[in-house]
Amino acid sequence: GQRWTKQSKDILSPHIRKMIEHFNYITGIITTSIVQEPKLRARAKLIVKWIKVAQNLEKINNFHSLMAVLSGLSDIPVQRLKQTFVVVPEKFQTILSGLQMLMSFEGSYKNYRKKLAEAKLPCIPYIGVYLRDLTYLESTDSKGNDLKDTSVNFKQKKQVVGVIDFLQNFQSSSYNFKRYDDIIIAFTEGLPVLPSQELVRISSKYERSNTARALKSSRSHNDVIRL
């Protein structure tokens, strides 16, 4: 089990590994794009743009990419930018909070699971939930089982098959979007991802240097960005 975590993961589970790597890449470029922007108001506008991206991903039922965007917006270097968030319009902060609540892990992702159950195809589920489910099922393979260790826990195996069958249902349809290869290449190959330590260092520097300016902006209605 858990082939995606083993040393030969690229051979045993190449597609899962690619989804995980792409998820981490999206998170990285979002964090980097926000943190490396030196101007406070420009950073706030970038946050708003990524919130809009997340909002549209939710609308088209791409929950996997939605979670990647939310992870970038929730990454520590971004969350440290308290004064930057001060000038993000309340409307978009409310939208962000709603999306974060939707994808919250509380109750074993109960809000997300409910939303997914009501979603129409095409749809891309957040794969992390089901890898977590499979990991849990594997860990309980022998727990509460009165059979000998060499016996097969059919109940557990049936549950595993159920998770896999559930995911395969989403492979029956695809999005009818026009493909723009130049945009795909630019987005997947041309955007930088800075190391975590560097992002933390930069965000701390910007936050200190912009504290006075951001506090002034928070008191002035005219200083809140307009989009």
PDB file of C-alpha atoms in Angstrom:
ATOM      1  CA  GLY A   1       0.000   0.000   0.000  1.00  0.00           C
ATOM      2  CA  GLN A   2       0.861   3.720  -0.166  1.00  0.00           C
ATOM      3  CA  ARG A   3       2.942   3.227  -3.301  1.00  0.00           C
ATOM      4  CA  TRP A   4       3.076   6.991  -3.754  1.00  0.00           C
ATOM      5  CA  THR A   5       5.313   7.243  -0.656  1.00  0.00           C
ATOM      6  CA  LYS A   6       7.827   4.523  -1.528  1.00  0.00           C
ATOM      7  CA  GLN A   7      11.308   5.022  -3.008  1.00  0.00           C
ATOM      8  CA  SER A   8      10.142   3.655  -6.369  1.00  0.00           C
ATOM      9  CA  LYS A   9       7.042   5.882  -6.280  1.00  0.00           C
ATOM     10  CA  ASP A  10       7.655   7.300  -9.779  1.00  0.00           C
ATOM     11  CA  ILE A  11       7.334   3.781 -11.197  1.00  0.00           C
ATOM     12  CA  LEU A  12       4.661   2.364  -8.899  1.00  0.00           C
ATOM     13  CA  SER A  13       2.313   5.372  -8.940  1.00  0.00           C
ATOM     14  CA  PRO A  14       3.474   7.889 -11.577  1.00  0.00           C
ATOM     15  CA  HIS A  15       0.121   9.641 -12.033  1.00  0.00           C
ATOM     16  CA  ILE A  16      -0.437  10.201  -8.329  1.00  0.00           C
ATOM     17  CA  ARG A  17       3.103  11.476  -7.994  1.00  0.00           C
ATOM     18  CA  LYS A  18       2.557  13.919 -10.856  1.00  0.00           C
ATOM     19  CA  MET A  19      -0.613  15.228  -9.214  1.00  0.00           C
ATOM     20  CA  ILE A  20       1.213  15.703  -5.911  1.00  0.00           C
ATOM     21  CA  GLU A  21       4.172  17.423  -7.592  1.00  0.00           C
ATOM     22  CA  HIS A  22       1.872  19.705  -9.604  1.00  0.00           C
ATOM     23  CA  PHE A  23      -0.063  20.552  -6.433  1.00  0.00           C
ATOM     24  CA  ASN A  24       3.153  21.529  -4.647  1.00  0.00           C
ATOM     25  CA  TYR A  25       4.313  23.525  -7.676  1.00  0.00           C
ATOM     26  CA  ILE A  26       1.075  25.528  -7.834  1.00  0.00           C
ATOM     27  CA  THR A  27       1.335  26.243  -4.115  1.00  0.00           C
ATOM     28  CA  GLY A  28       4.944  27.334  -4.582  1.00  0.00           C
ATOM     29  CA  ILE A  29       4.358  29.732  -7.480  1.00  0.00           C
ATOM     30  CA  ILE A  30       1.450  31.378  -5.666  1.00  0.00           C
ATOM     31  CA  THR A  31       3.472  31.930  -2.515  1.00  0.00           C
ATOM     32  CA  THR A  32       6.470  33.144  -4.525  1.00  0.00           C
ATOM     33  CA  SER A  33       4.448  35.492  -6.752  1.00  0.00           C
ATOM     34  CA  ILE A  34       2.967  37.225  -3.712  1.00  0.00           C
ATOM     35  CA  VAL A  35       5.996  37.350  -1.448  1.00  0.00           C
ATOM     36  CA  GLN A  36       8.540  38.490  -4.033  1.00  0.00           C
ATOM     37  CA  GLU A  37       6.418  41.562  -4.915  1.00  0.00           C
ATOM     38  CA  PRO A  38       8.051  44.446  -2.995  1.00  0.00           C
ATOM     39  CA  LYS A  39       5.101  46.880  -3.100  1.00  0.00           C
ATOM     40  CA  LEU A  40       2.397  46.380  -0.485  1.00  0.00           C
ATOM     41  CA  ARG A  41      -0.573  47.400  -2.629  1.00  0.00           C
ATOM     42  CA  ALA A  42       0.677  45.305  -5.559  1.00  0.00           C
ATOM     43  CA  ARG A  43       0.964  42.302  -3.215  1.00  0.00           C
ATOM     44  CA  ALA A  44      -2.604  42.877  -2.059  1.00  0.00           C
ATOM     45  CA  LYS A  45      -3.770  42.915  -5.676  1.00  0.00           C
ATOM     46  CA  LEU A  46      -1.956  39.633  -6.334  1.00  0.00           C
ATOM     47  CA  ILE A  47      -3.721  38.082  -3.349  1.00  0.00           C
ATOM     48  CA  VAL A  48      -7.053  39.247  -4.784  1.00  0.00           C
ATOM     49  CA  LYS A  49      -6.205  37.790  -8.191  1.00  0.00           C
ATOM     50  CA  TRP A  50      -5.387  34.398  -6.678  1.00  0.00           C
ATOM     51  CA  ILE A  51      -8.603  34.509  -4.662  1.00  0.00           C
ATOM     52  CA  LYS A  52     -10.462  35.076  -7.946  1.00  0.00           C
ATOM     53  CA  VAL A  53      -8.649  32.086  -9.451  1.00  0.00           C
ATOM     54  CA  ALA A  54      -9.679  29.967  -6.465  1.00  0.00           C
ATOM     55  CA  GLN A  55     -13.268  31.172  -6.797  1.00  0.00           C
ATOM     56  CA  ASN A  56     -13.395  30.139 -10.453  1.00  0.00           C
ATOM     57  CA  LEU A  57     -11.812  26.762  -9.735  1.00  0.00           C
ATOM     58  CA  GLU A  58     -14.607  26.118  -7.246  1.00  0.00           C
ATOM     59  CA  LYS A  59     -17.175  27.075  -9.875  1.00  0.00           C
ATOM     60  CA  ILE A  60     -15.833  24.515 -12.375  1.00  0.00           C
ATOM     61  CA  ASN A  61     -15.477  21.832  -9.664  1.00  0.00           C
ATOM     62  CA  ASN A  62     -11.687  21.613  -9.860  1.00  0.00           C
ATOM     63  CA  PHE A  63     -11.234  20.947  -6.167  1.00  0.00           C
ATOM     64  CA  HIS A  64      -7.682  19.634  -6.464  1.00  0.00           C
ATOM     65  CA  SER A  65      -6.347  22.878  -7.954  1.00  0.00           C
ATOM     66  CA  LEU A  66      -8.596  24.873  -5.626  1.00  0.00           C
ATOM     67  CA  MET A  67      -6.887  23.297  -2.650  1.00  0.00           C
ATOM     68  CA  ALA A  68      -3.469  24.012  -4.166  1.00  0.00           C
ATOM     69  CA  VAL A  69      -4.329  27.711  -4.523  1.00  0.00           C
ATOM     70  CA  LEU A  70      -5.697  27.875  -0.987  1.00  0.00           C
ATOM     71  CA  SER A  71      -2.530  26.188   0.282  1.00  0.00           C
ATOM     72  CA  GLY A  72      -0.461  28.895  -1.397  1.00  0.00           C
ATOM     73  CA  LEU A  73      -2.589  31.644   0.126  1.00  0.00           C
ATOM     74  CA  SER A  74      -2.338  29.945   3.523  1.00  0.00           C
ATOM     75  CA  ASP A  75       1.395  29.301   3.385  1.00  0.00           C
ATOM     76  CA  ILE A  76       3.345  30.769   6.309  1.00  0.00           C
ATOM     77  CA  PRO A  77       5.276  33.411   4.295  1.00  0.00           C
ATOM     78  CA  VAL A  78       1.976  34.756   2.920  1.00  0.00           C
ATOM     79  CA  GLN A  79       0.082  34.593   6.199  1.00  0.00           C
ATOM     80  CA  ARG A  80       2.840  36.612   7.868  1.00  0.00           C
ATOM     81  CA  LEU A  81       1.938  39.542   5.616  1.00  0.00           C
ATOM     82  CA  LYS A  82      -0.666  40.869   8.056  1.00  0.00           C
ATOM     83  CA  GLN A  83      -0.343  44.445   6.893  1.00  0.00           C
ATOM     84  CA  THR A  84      -0.804  43.381   3.271  1.00  0.00           C
ATOM     85  CA  PHE A  85      -4.079  41.655   4.092  1.00  0.00           C
ATOM     86  CA  VAL A  86      -5.257  44.870   5.765  1.00  0.00           C
ATOM     87  CA  VAL A  87      -5.683  46.476   2.335  1.00  0.00           C
ATOM     88  CA  VAL A  88      -7.336  43.469   0.701  1.00  0.00           C
ATOM     89  CA  PRO A  89     -11.024  44.387   0.281  1.00  0.00           C
ATOM     90  CA  GLU A  90     -13.347  42.755   2.799  1.00  0.00           C
ATOM     91  CA  LYS A  91     -15.354  41.259  -0.079  1.00  0.00           C
ATOM     92  CA  PHE A  92     -12.428  39.102  -1.146  1.00  0.00           C
ATOM     93  CA  GLN A  93     -11.411  38.242   2.395  1.00  0.00           C
ATOM     94  CA  THR A  94     -14.955  36.926   2.860  1.00  0.00           C
ATOM     95  CA  ILE A  95     -14.709  34.893  -0.343  1.00  0.00           C
ATOM     96  CA  LEU A  96     -11.377  33.442   0.807  1.00  0.00           C
ATOM     97  CA  SER A  97     -12.778  32.535   4.218  1.00  0.00           C
ATOM     98  CA  GLY A  98     -15.726  30.770   2.571  1.00  0.00           C
ATOM     99  CA  LEU A  99     -13.465  28.722   0.295  1.00  0.00           C
ATOM    100  CA  GLN A 100     -11.205  27.829   3.220  1.00  0.00           C
ATOM    101  CA  MET A 101     -14.250  26.671   5.174  1.00  0.00           C
ATOM    102  CA  LEU A 102     -15.362  24.572   2.209  1.00  0.00           C
ATOM    103  CA  MET A 103     -12.000  22.798   2.005  1.00  0.00           C
ATOM    104  CA  SER A 104     -11.386  22.607   5.757  1.00  0.00           C
ATOM    105  CA  PHE A 105     -10.129  19.271   7.092  1.00  0.00           C
ATOM    106  CA  GLU A 106     -12.504  19.502  10.061  1.00  0.00           C
ATOM    107  CA  GLY A 107     -14.923  16.606  10.343  1.00  0.00           C
ATOM    108  CA  SER A 108     -12.828  14.648   7.856  1.00  0.00           C
ATOM    109  CA  TYR A 109     -13.478  17.275   5.160  1.00  0.00           C
ATOM    110  CA  LYS A 110     -17.229  17.037   5.687  1.00  0.00           C
ATOM    111  CA  ASN A 111     -18.001  20.314   3.878  1.00  0.00           C
ATOM    112  CA  TYR A 112     -15.940  19.336   0.862  1.00  0.00           C
ATOM    113  CA  ARG A 113     -17.368  15.810   0.750  1.00  0.00           C
ATOM    114  CA  LYS A 114     -20.906  17.225   0.802  1.00  0.00           C
ATOM    115  CA  LYS A 115     -20.073  19.673  -1.986  1.00  0.00           C
ATOM    116  CA  LEU A 116     -18.471  16.931  -4.049  1.00  0.00           C
ATOM    117  CA  ALA A 117     -21.502  14.678  -3.653  1.00  0.00           C
ATOM    118  CA  GLU A 118     -23.646  17.420  -5.196  1.00  0.00           C
ATOM    119  CA  ALA A 119     -21.171  18.374  -7.938  1.00  0.00           C
ATOM    120  CA  LYS A 120     -21.821  17.555 -11.572  1.00  0.00           C
ATOM    121  CA  LEU A 121     -19.213  16.216 -13.970  1.00  0.00           C
ATOM    122  CA  PRO A 122     -16.686  17.190 -15.114  1.00  0.00           C
ATOM    123  CA  CYS A 123     -15.033  17.388 -11.742  1.00  0.00           C
ATOM    124  CA  ILE A 124     -11.550  16.958 -10.300  1.00  0.00           C
ATOM    125  CA  PRO A 125     -11.632  15.838  -6.659  1.00  0.00           C
ATOM    126  CA  TYR A 126      -8.937  16.825  -4.197  1.00  0.00           C
ATOM    127  CA  ILE A 127      -6.755  13.719  -4.268  1.00  0.00           C
ATOM    128  CA  GLY A 128      -5.271  14.374  -0.824  1.00  0.00           C
ATOM    129  CA  VAL A 129      -8.520  13.417   0.903  1.00  0.00           C
ATOM    130  CA  TYR A 130      -8.563   9.980  -0.689  1.00  0.00           C
ATOM    131  CA  LEU A 131      -4.879   9.286  -0.159  1.00  0.00           C
ATOM    132  CA  ARG A 132      -5.611  10.058   3.478  1.00  0.00           C
ATOM    133  CA  ASP A 133      -8.595   7.686   3.416  1.00  0.00           C
ATOM    134  CA  LEU A 134      -6.518   4.913   1.867  1.00  0.00           C
ATOM    135  CA  THR A 135      -3.735   5.444   4.385  1.00  0.00           C
ATOM    136  CA  TYR A 136      -6.256   5.210   7.224  1.00  0.00           C
ATOM    137  CA  LEU A 137      -7.812   2.043   5.815  1.00  0.00           C
ATOM    138  CA  GLU A 138      -4.423   0.422   5.447  1.00  0.00           C
ATOM    139  CA  SER A 139      -3.524   1.308   9.033  1.00  0.00           C
ATOM    140  CA  THR A 140      -6.733  -0.365  10.254  1.00  0.00           C
ATOM    141  CA  ASP A 141      -6.221  -3.502   8.160  1.00  0.00           C
ATOM    142  CA  SER A 142      -5.406  -5.644  11.184  1.00  0.00           C
ATOM    143  CA  LYS A 143      -7.038  -3.550  13.909  1.00  0.00           C
ATOM    144  CA  GLY A 144     -10.239  -4.992  15.267  1.00  0.00           C
ATOM    145  CA  ASN A 145      -9.789  -8.088  13.148  1.00  0.00           C
ATOM    146  CA  ASP A 146     -10.118 -11.357  15.035  1.00  0.00           C
ATOM    147  CA  LEU A 147      -8.784 -13.355  12.108  1.00  0.00           C
ATOM    148  CA  LYS A 148      -5.216 -14.599  11.975  1.00  0.00           C
ATOM    149  CA  ASP A 149      -2.553 -12.261  10.655  1.00  0.00           C
ATOM    150  CA  THR A 150      -2.284 -14.300   7.449  1.00  0.00           C
ATOM    151  CA  SER A 151      -5.994 -13.933   6.702  1.00  0.00           C
ATOM    152  CA  VAL A 152      -7.490 -11.345   4.389  1.00  0.00           C
ATOM    153  CA  ASN A 153      -9.564  -8.569   5.917  1.00  0.00           C
ATOM    154  CA  PHE A 154     -12.294  -8.533   3.272  1.00  0.00           C
ATOM    155  CA  LYS A 155     -14.189  -5.655   4.886  1.00  0.00           C
ATOM    156  CA  GLN A 156     -11.112  -3.430   4.694  1.00  0.00           C
ATOM    157  CA  LYS A 157     -10.334  -4.508   1.130  1.00  0.00           C
ATOM    158  CA  LYS A 158     -13.894  -3.722   0.083  1.00  0.00           C
ATOM    159  CA  GLN A 159     -13.589  -0.231   1.541  1.00  0.00           C
ATOM    160  CA  VAL A 160     -10.325   0.321  -0.353  1.00  0.00           C
ATOM    161  CA  VAL A 161     -11.970  -0.774  -3.596  1.00  0.00           C
ATOM    162  CA  GLY A 162     -14.844   1.579  -2.836  1.00  0.00           C
ATOM    163  CA  VAL A 163     -12.482   4.573  -2.589  1.00  0.00           C
ATOM    164  CA  ILE A 164     -10.749   3.636  -5.846  1.00  0.00           C
ATOM    165  CA  ASP A 165     -14.053   3.061  -7.685  1.00  0.00           C
ATOM    166  CA  PHE A 166     -15.315   6.410  -6.429  1.00  0.00           C
ATOM    167  CA  LEU A 167     -12.292   8.204  -7.889  1.00  0.00           C
ATOM    168  CA  GLN A 168     -12.520   6.348 -11.193  1.00  0.00           C
ATOM    169  CA  ASN A 169     -16.044   7.701 -11.691  1.00  0.00           C
ATOM    170  CA  PHE A 170     -14.544  11.147 -12.271  1.00  0.00           C
ATOM    171  CA  GLN A 171     -12.451   9.864 -15.182  1.00  0.00           C
ATOM    172  CA  SER A 172     -15.536   9.353 -17.337  1.00  0.00           C
ATOM    173  CA  SER A 173     -15.730  13.004 -18.423  1.00  0.00           C
ATOM    174  CA  SER A 174     -13.404  15.882 -19.241  1.00  0.00           C
ATOM    175  CA  TYR A 175     -13.507  19.659 -19.547  1.00  0.00           C
ATOM    176  CA  ASN A 176     -14.257  21.145 -22.948  1.00  0.00           C
ATOM    177  CA  PHE A 177     -11.782  24.019 -22.700  1.00  0.00           C
ATOM    178  CA  LYS A 178      -9.722  25.373 -25.564  1.00  0.00           C
ATOM    179  CA  ARG A 179      -6.073  24.502 -25.099  1.00  0.00           C
ATOM    180  CA  TYR A 180      -3.459  27.283 -25.165  1.00  0.00           C
ATOM    181  CA  ASP A 181      -0.054  25.612 -25.205  1.00  0.00           C
ATOM    182  CA  ASP A 182       1.903  28.854 -24.817  1.00  0.00           C
ATOM    183  CA  ILE A 183       0.031  29.685 -21.615  1.00  0.00           C
ATOM    184  CA  ILE A 184       0.440  26.152 -20.304  1.00  0.00           C
ATOM    185  CA  ILE A 185       4.195  26.222 -20.955  1.00  0.00           C
ATOM    186  CA  ALA A 186       4.572  29.651 -19.372  1.00  0.00           C
ATOM    187  CA  PHE A 187       2.579  28.582 -16.322  1.00  0.00           C
ATOM    188  CA  THR A 188       4.217  25.189 -15.821  1.00  0.00           C
ATOM    189  CA  GLU A 189       7.795  26.013 -16.773  1.00  0.00           C
ATOM    190  CA  GLY A 190       8.357  29.758 -16.715  1.00  0.00           C
ATOM    191  CA  LEU A 191       7.348  30.720 -13.174  1.00  0.00           C
ATOM    192  CA  PRO A 192       9.891  30.713 -10.334  1.00  0.00           C
ATOM    193  CA  VAL A 193       9.487  28.961  -7.006  1.00  0.00           C
ATOM    194  CA  LEU A 194      11.726  30.276  -4.234  1.00  0.00           C
ATOM    195  CA  PRO A 195      12.882  28.080  -1.312  1.00  0.00           C
ATOM    196  CA  SER A 196      10.753  28.258   1.833  1.00  0.00           C
ATOM    197  CA  GLN A 197      13.487  29.843   3.954  1.00  0.00           C
ATOM    198  CA  GLU A 198      13.982  32.606   1.391  1.00  0.00           C
ATOM    199  CA  LEU A 199      10.250  33.276   1.255  1.00  0.00           C
ATOM    200  CA  VAL A 200      10.078  33.580   5.031  1.00  0.00           C
ATOM    201  CA  ARG A 201      13.037  35.952   5.037  1.00  0.00           C
ATOM    202  CA  ILE A 202      11.527  38.193   2.350  1.00  0.00           C
ATOM    203  CA  SER A 203       8.047  38.271   3.893  1.00  0.00           C
ATOM    204  CA  SER A 204       9.500  39.243   7.265  1.00  0.00           C
ATOM    205  CA  LYS A 205      11.509  42.032   5.639  1.00  0.00           C
ATOM    206  CA  TYR A 206       8.538  43.448   3.728  1.00  0.00           C
ATOM    207  CA  GLU A 207       6.232  43.257   6.713  1.00  0.00           C
ATOM    208  CA  ARG A 208       8.594  45.261   8.871  1.00  0.00           C
ATOM    209  CA  SER A 209       9.256  47.883   6.220  1.00  0.00           C
ATOM    210  CA  ASN A 210       5.575  48.341   5.357  1.00  0.00           C
ATOM    211  CA  THR A 211       4.019  48.249   8.830  1.00  0.00           C
ATOM    212  CA  ALA A 212       3.656  52.003   9.217  1.00  0.00           C
ATOM    213  CA  ARG A 213       2.375  52.476   5.677  1.00  0.00           C
ATOM    214  CA  ALA A 214      -0.136  49.613   5.941  1.00  0.00           C
ATOM    215  CA  LEU A 215      -1.499  50.816   9.265  1.00  0.00           C
ATOM    216  CA  LYS A 216      -2.122  54.216   7.704  1.00  0.00           C
ATOM    217  CA  SER A 217      -3.868  52.511   4.784  1.00  0.00           C
ATOM    218  CA  SER A 218      -6.121  50.564   7.140  1.00  0.00           C
ATOM    219  CA  ARG A 219      -7.415  53.839   8.597  1.00  0.00           C
ATOM    220  CA  SER A 220      -8.099  55.453   5.240  1.00  0.00           C
ATOM    221  CA  HIS A 221     -11.086  54.333   3.178  1.00  0.00           C
ATOM    222  CA  ASN A 222      -9.443  55.697   0.046  1.00  0.00           C
ATOM    223  CA  ASP A 223      -6.340  53.574   0.564  1.00  0.00           C
ATOM    224  CA  VAL A 224      -8.156  50.245   0.255  1.00  0.00           C
ATOM    225  CA  ILE A 225      -7.463  48.785  -3.173  1.00  0.00           C
ATOM    226  CA  ARG A 226     -10.213  48.991  -5.749  1.00  0.00           C
ATOM    227  CA  LEU A 227     -10.566  46.155  -8.261  1.00  0.00           C
TER     228      LEU A 227
END
